[in-house]
Coordinates of C-alpha atoms in Angstrom, one line a residue:
M25 CA 84.7 74.4 160.1
S26 CA 85.8 70.7 162.0
D27 CA 89.3 70.2 163.5
K28 CA 90.2 67.8 160.2
N29 CA 89.8 70.5 157.7
R30 CA 91.7 73.0 159.8
D31 CA 94.0 70.4 159.9
G32 CA 94.7 69.5 156.4
K33 CA 94.6 73.2 155.5
R34 CA 97.4 73.8 158.0
T35 CA 99.4 70.8 155.9
A36 CA 99.0 72.2 152.5
R37 CA 99.6 75.7 153.7
E38 CA 102.7 74.4 155.1
R39 CA 104.0 72.2 152.0
M40 CA 103.0 75.2 150.5
L41 CA 105.0 76.7 152.4
E42 CA 108.3 73.8 152.7
Q43 CA 108.2 73.6 148.9
R44 CA 108.7 77.4 148.6
A45 CA 111.4 77.2 150.1
A46 CA 112.7 74.2 148.6
D47 CA 112.5 75.9 145.1
E48 CA 113.9 79.5 146.6
A49 CA 116.9 76.4 148.4
A50 CA 117.2 75.1 144.4
S51 CA 117.2 78.5 142.9
K52 CA 120.3 79.6 145.0
R53 CA 121.7 76.8 143.9
R54 CA 121.3 77.2 140.5
K55 CA 123.1 80.7 141.0
K56 CA 126.0 79.6 142.6
L57 CA 126.2 76.9 139.3
I58 CA 125.8 79.0 137.3
V59 CA 127.8 81.6 139.1
G60 CA 130.6 79.8 139.9
G61 CA 130.5 78.0 135.9
A62 CA 130.8 82.0 134.4
V63 CA 134.2 82.5 137.2
L64 CA 135.8 79.1 136.0
A65 CA 134.7 80.0 132.0
V66 CA 136.5 83.2 132.9
I67 CA 139.6 81.7 134.3
A68 CA 140.2 79.2 131.8
A69 CA 140.0 82.5 128.7
A70 CA 142.1 84.1 130.8
V71 CA 144.6 80.9 130.9
V72 CA 144.4 80.3 127.8
T73 CA 144.7 84.2 126.6
G74 CA 148.0 83.9 128.7
V75 CA 149.2 80.8 126.7
V76 CA 148.6 82.7 124.1
V77 CA 149.5 85.8 124.5
Q78 CA 153.4 84.1 125.7
N79 CA 153.0 82.3 122.7
Q80 CA 153.0 85.5 120.9
R81 CA 155.5 86.9 122.9
S82 CA 157.8 84.0 122.5
K83 CA 157.2 83.7 118.6
P84 CA 160.6 84.4 116.8
E85 CA 159.7 87.2 113.9
T86 CA 162.3 88.3 110.6
P87 CA 160.9 91.9 110.2
T88 CA 159.8 92.3 106.6
A89 CA 161.3 95.6 106.6
A90 CA 164.2 97.4 109.1
P91 CA 165.0 100.9 108.6
A92 CA 167.8 102.0 106.1
G93 CA 171.5 101.9 107.6
T94 CA 170.7 99.4 110.5
I95 CA 173.3 97.0 111.5
G96 CA 173.9 93.5 112.5
D97 CA 171.4 90.2 113.3
K98 CA 168.7 91.0 111.4
N99 CA 169.7 94.5 110.9
L100 CA 168.1 95.5 114.5
V101 CA 170.7 97.7 115.8
I102 CA 170.8 101.8 115.1
P103 CA 174.5 103.0 114.6
V104 CA 174.7 107.0 115.4
G105 CA 178.9 108.4 114.8
A106 CA 181.6 107.0 112.7
A107 CA 181.7 103.3 112.8
N108 CA 185.8 103.2 113.1
A109 CA 185.3 105.4 116.9
P110 CA 187.6 103.6 119.1
S111 CA 184.9 102.5 121.6
V112 CA 181.3 101.0 120.7
L113 CA 178.5 102.7 123.2
T114 CA 175.3 100.4 123.5
V115 CA 172.4 101.4 124.8
Y116 CA 168.6 99.7 125.4
E117 CA 166.2 102.0 125.8
D118 CA 162.2 102.0 125.5
P119 CA 160.6 105.4 124.5
R120 CA 158.1 105.1 127.5
C121 CA 161.3 104.7 129.8
P122 CA 160.9 107.6 132.2
A123 CA 164.9 106.6 133.8
C124 CA 165.6 106.7 129.9
G125 CA 164.4 109.8 130.0
I126 CA 166.4 111.3 133.0
F127 CA 169.3 109.5 131.3
E128 CA 168.7 111.3 127.9
R129 CA 168.1 114.9 129.3
E130 CA 171.2 114.8 131.4
F131 CA 173.7 112.3 128.8
A132 CA 172.1 113.3 125.5
A133 CA 174.5 116.1 125.0
T134 CA 177.3 114.4 126.2
I135 CA 177.3 111.4 124.0
D136 CA 176.4 113.9 120.9
Q137 CA 179.7 115.4 121.2
L138 CA 181.5 111.7 121.9
E139 CA 180.0 111.6 118.4
D140 CA 180.9 113.9 116.8
A141 CA 184.3 113.9 117.7
G142 CA 184.9 110.6 116.9
K143 CA 185.2 108.9 120.1
I144 CA 182.7 106.2 120.3
Y145 CA 179.9 104.8 118.0
T146 CA 176.7 104.4 119.7
N147 CA 174.5 101.1 118.9
A148 CA 170.6 102.0 119.8
H149 CA 168.7 99.6 120.6
I150 CA 164.9 100.4 120.9
V151 CA 162.6 98.5 123.2
S152 CA 159.0 98.4 123.6
F153 CA 158.7 96.1 126.8
I154 CA 157.0 99.3 128.9
D155 CA 153.7 98.5 126.6
R156 CA 152.9 94.7 128.1
A157 CA 152.7 96.3 132.1
V158 CA 150.8 100.1 131.7
P159 CA 148.3 99.9 128.9
G160 CA 148.8 101.7 125.7
K161 CA 150.7 101.4 122.7
G162 CA 153.0 104.3 123.3
S163 CA 156.6 102.4 123.2
K164 CA 156.0 100.5 120.5
N165 CA 154.6 103.3 118.3
G166 CA 157.7 106.1 119.4
A167 CA 159.9 103.0 118.2
N168 CA 158.2 103.2 115.5
A169 CA 159.0 106.7 114.8
L170 CA 162.3 106.1 115.9
A171 CA 162.7 104.2 113.2
C172 CA 161.0 106.2 110.5
A173 CA 163.6 109.0 111.6
Q174 CA 166.5 106.4 111.4
D175 CA 165.3 105.7 107.7
A176 CA 165.1 109.1 107.0
G177 CA 168.3 109.8 108.6
H178 CA 167.4 111.8 111.5
F179 CA 167.3 109.1 113.7
R180 CA 169.4 111.0 116.4
D181 CA 168.1 114.5 116.2
F182 CA 164.6 112.9 116.7
H183 CA 165.7 110.7 119.4
D184 CA 166.8 113.6 121.2
V185 CA 163.5 115.4 120.8
L186 CA 161.6 112.4 121.7
Y187 CA 163.5 111.9 124.9
R188 CA 163.0 115.6 125.5
N189 CA 159.8 115.9 125.4
Q190 CA 158.4 112.4 127.1
P191 CA 155.4 112.3 129.1
D192 CA 154.8 110.5 132.1
E193 CA 155.2 106.8 132.3
T194 CA 151.5 106.2 132.8
S195 CA 150.8 108.4 130.2
D196 CA 150.4 107.0 126.4
A197 CA 150.7 110.5 124.9
F198 CA 153.0 108.7 122.9
G199 CA 150.4 106.3 121.7
D200 CA 148.8 109.1 119.9
K201 CA 151.0 109.5 116.4
A202 CA 149.5 112.8 115.9
V203 CA 151.7 113.7 118.9
L204 CA 154.6 112.1 117.0
L205 CA 154.4 114.0 113.9
N206 CA 153.9 117.1 116.1
L207 CA 157.5 116.6 117.3
A208 CA 158.9 115.3 114.6
K209 CA 158.5 119.0 113.6
Q210 CA 160.9 120.0 115.7
V211 CA 163.8 118.2 113.6
N212 CA 164.9 119.9 110.5
G213 CA 163.7 117.9 106.7
L214 CA 161.9 115.2 108.9
D215 CA 158.1 115.8 108.7
T216 CA 157.5 115.1 105.0
P217 CA 155.1 113.2 103.5
E218 CA 157.3 110.0 103.3
F219 CA 157.4 110.5 107.3
Q220 CA 154.3 111.0 108.1
A221 CA 152.4 107.9 106.3
C222 CA 155.9 106.3 107.8
V223 CA 154.4 106.7 111.4
N224 CA 150.7 106.1 110.5
D225 CA 151.0 102.9 108.9
N226 CA 153.4 101.2 111.1
K227 CA 155.7 100.6 108.6
F228 CA 158.7 99.2 111.0
G229 CA 156.0 97.3 113.6
G230 CA 157.3 93.7 112.4
W231 CA 160.8 95.6 113.0
V232 CA 159.8 96.6 116.4
S233 CA 159.0 93.3 117.6
A234 CA 162.1 91.9 116.9
V235 CA 164.0 94.2 118.3
Q236 CA 161.8 93.9 121.8
Q237 CA 162.0 89.6 121.3
D238 CA 166.1 90.4 121.0
F239 CA 166.0 91.9 124.4
D240 CA 163.9 89.5 125.8
K241 CA 166.3 87.0 124.5
S242 CA 169.6 88.9 126.3
S243 CA 169.8 88.1 129.9
Y244 CA 169.1 92.5 130.5
K245 CA 165.7 93.0 131.8
S246 CA 165.6 96.8 133.0
T247 CA 166.2 99.9 130.5
P248 CA 168.3 102.1 130.3
T249 CA 171.5 99.4 130.2
V250 CA 174.0 101.3 129.4
L251 CA 178.0 99.3 127.8
L252 CA 180.7 100.7 126.9
N253 CA 183.0 98.4 124.7
G254 CA 180.7 95.5 126.7
Q255 CA 181.0 96.5 130.1
P256 CA 178.1 97.9 132.0
I257 CA 178.4 101.7 132.9
Y258 CA 174.8 102.5 134.5
P259 CA 174.2 103.2 136.7
K260 CA 178.2 102.6 138.2
N261 CA 181.6 102.0 136.3
G262 CA 182.9 99.9 139.1
N263 CA 182.7 101.8 142.2
D264 CA 182.4 105.3 140.5
E265 CA 179.0 106.3 139.6
I266 CA 178.0 107.4 136.0
S267 CA 177.8 111.6 135.1
P268 CA 179.0 113.3 132.3
A269 CA 182.2 114.4 133.2
N270 CA 183.1 110.6 134.6
L271 CA 181.8 108.9 131.0
V272 CA 184.1 111.5 129.0
K273 CA 186.7 110.3 131.3
W274 CA 185.9 106.7 130.9
V275 CA 185.9 107.2 126.8
D276 CA 189.1 108.8 127.1
A277 CA 190.6 105.9 129.4
A278 CA 189.4 103.4 126.5
N279 CA 190.5 105.4 123.8
Q280 CA 194.3 106.1 125.0
G281 CA 196.7 105.7 121.9
K282 CA 194.1 105.0 119.8
Q283 CA 193.0 106.9 116.0
L284 CA 189.4 108.8 116.4
G285 CA 186.8 107.9 114.2
T286 CA 186.0 109.9 111.3
A287 CA 183.1 111.9 111.1
G288 CA 180.4 110.0 108.1
S289 CA 176.3 110.9 108.8
H290 CA 174.5 110.2 111.6
G291 CA 173.2 106.6 111.7
Q292 CA 173.6 105.7 108.4
S293 CA 177.3 103.4 108.9
P294 CA 176.9 100.1 107.0
A295 CA 180.1 99.2 109.4
P296 CA 179.2 95.6 112.2
T297 CA 179.9 96.1 115.2
S298 CA 178.8 95.0 118.7
T299 CA 175.1 93.1 118.5
A300 CA 172.7 92.2 122.0
S301 CA 174.2 88.7 121.8
E302 CA 177.5 89.7 121.3
A303 CA 176.7 92.8 124.4
N304 CA 175.9 89.3 126.6
N305 CA 179.3 88.3 126.3
P306 CA 180.9 91.8 127.1
S307 CA 185.0 91.2 126.5
P308 CA 187.4 93.2 128.9
S309 CA 186.8 97.0 128.3
A310 CA 189.3 98.6 125.9
G311 CA 192.2 100.8 126.8

């Protein structure tokens, strides 16, 4: 074979190798562009989704149905106790909130006693923001079930049962409606076809969203938020730590010289009292 032929074959081989290298380089560049484009598309989609979610959160909503006996602007507040009690206890809670569970397990009996004695009129705001941060529907489904219990006239008893049996925050047990319906069996007279349909059909879902939006507009950012006559008392009232004994002391001091409320059906009183907007502009504590 002549040197010329060898050089020609070598040159052809080299050109083939060079072309293959060029093709591989081009292929790598295309893959990078495709991946880069996909990443940008994901980012763009995330931005759009974030805007949509934020718009959904910000969208004002008027509930099409509110539980019986609710009060305040748009009937977003569940009242418990005698409407003419001299003091108002305002409580913001989320069914999945672990701090709310701790608060309720320690204070529920005392609060129930104060309500029964006509000393306080409790205004419950059932919020549902934890579902935003922790996957699941436990906050919303739990809040709807509480609304259904209010509609059936058994809010307080079911509320206490729910918090006594609250799962860990990372567990979405309350997202399972069967769990909520099973807990309702612990409340005499609550486990009815009407209540079951209310829970299963998410009857008060719009109301639950409206309560949360009302909370979003408030100055409060965590639960539980607890106020006595508009003044924050959780975890402290001034320099004093809250405790069941201190809560009784603070209520008695606020009620000094005032007539106690008359007993009525729990959670069904139509009388107006402090709402979210009023609680955000607290007046000096009574007494």
